[in-house]
Steps between C-alpha positions, in 0.01 A plus 500: 500500500617374170161365396335842603757675275441269217129548523530885511747475204240302309227744584722793367602304177128416420403852523753607236562174301504128528693227681637234273700286729548440863736268695520488874741220528791707628457617862720806477314651194203421288536537119239665277461586129258773434393703198449878508407698184620215284833465688592187682676558835693255726435567869658353822278554793678492838429637841869601539709596204823410670389140560474419133821282432760656270465184281136578449578855396753363253241293351267794462758703321572227248132431437440878460784546248439178287128547502522870463245539762474757791584349842445639853441423844210588716591516877366634832850579652860553426798572708301429811229758446175538294564572140365832445254604214682676230835332568681229299729283696752361275698183593737317263349725216141370559244757596260432807197735572222514730150395389394859515787596262404225265142613498604866411737357217216317350314835488808664329639671811855361523700541818769764556728374773762218474625334822827316485599331825384751757511836317227651261571701202302680234641522142475860372463621143817722516393725203156561654662575842737758344222658299281536827792629695585764241127607446496552884815719484697269722866446455661158569640640823170630608319162443792302654430707820129418491578123470795520750723330244811629314486702172676202323214273629237712334710522193515120479129481562447717193738285299301192610810343651352409830158425675367759735451383861128485619537814727640723232268353237203600726633862512551507125147370437351762726672780323496369131240225493524134470513492114884580529548146609520195263257219573606140549331283225410174684386335187826441317702180473813444714834411357705214653860613568819315389533344850135380481551337164845354562381330813222332330627443148434139384546569122490759231239742624353238725490540890402293801200601707535390858167617651250520214284251317711455204839351594660730250427758221666546164437722207508402126273705297249457778518407870562135592420361843711211605331249733679217672261398766133389440374689802597832340356407162138607539582838638780544242258428217239732643764786496622405160146534364477850640833608359502309165805283615604158392533226771776248452615226718856572663 
């Protein structure tokens, strides 16, 4: 199944850009670097988003931040079910999407729904929602009754304080259109959090990578790949040439 997913991903990538790097050495997820409209993107291709180890996701976040490159996963399933088109499954702050969602994103149609654990939400543009509600002559109370939520909940939607559950979002879209919702930009870099960095720090702005080709990554005017083992050097140098990184022996 993983080989079929990789083949299908390559087909989509080549319709919209080029593949620059492929590594299939890790059984849980293949690694790709692709270029789309002049932007390099790091992809993890995995049948099941939940089977990608936490350590690998931590590597992805550190690489994304220090290389300033977008990173995301392409998966067939998450949380025991098929990953739906138009839904972003977020795990440890890394976004996973279906191949169909990736293809639409390459065409400029970004997804609307975010799934965290087992629940799906849409992020509403609160000002747009308020304007549409007022144009329709609806009070907060009237809209809350339509959505079967409290008046306070609708008020929080309009303030942008909370996501809108899928059922309520579907109702809002039917009445006010989908353009009241914010789209999720898949092609932005990810920031590693303080725990990610503290657990991997090996020096000033230098971090260990556990499941990637460089053994570590640092930043000093430009990215630096740290390589300790010869078996990782060839792939690390290939990645370095793509991202303009320096390779040093650790």
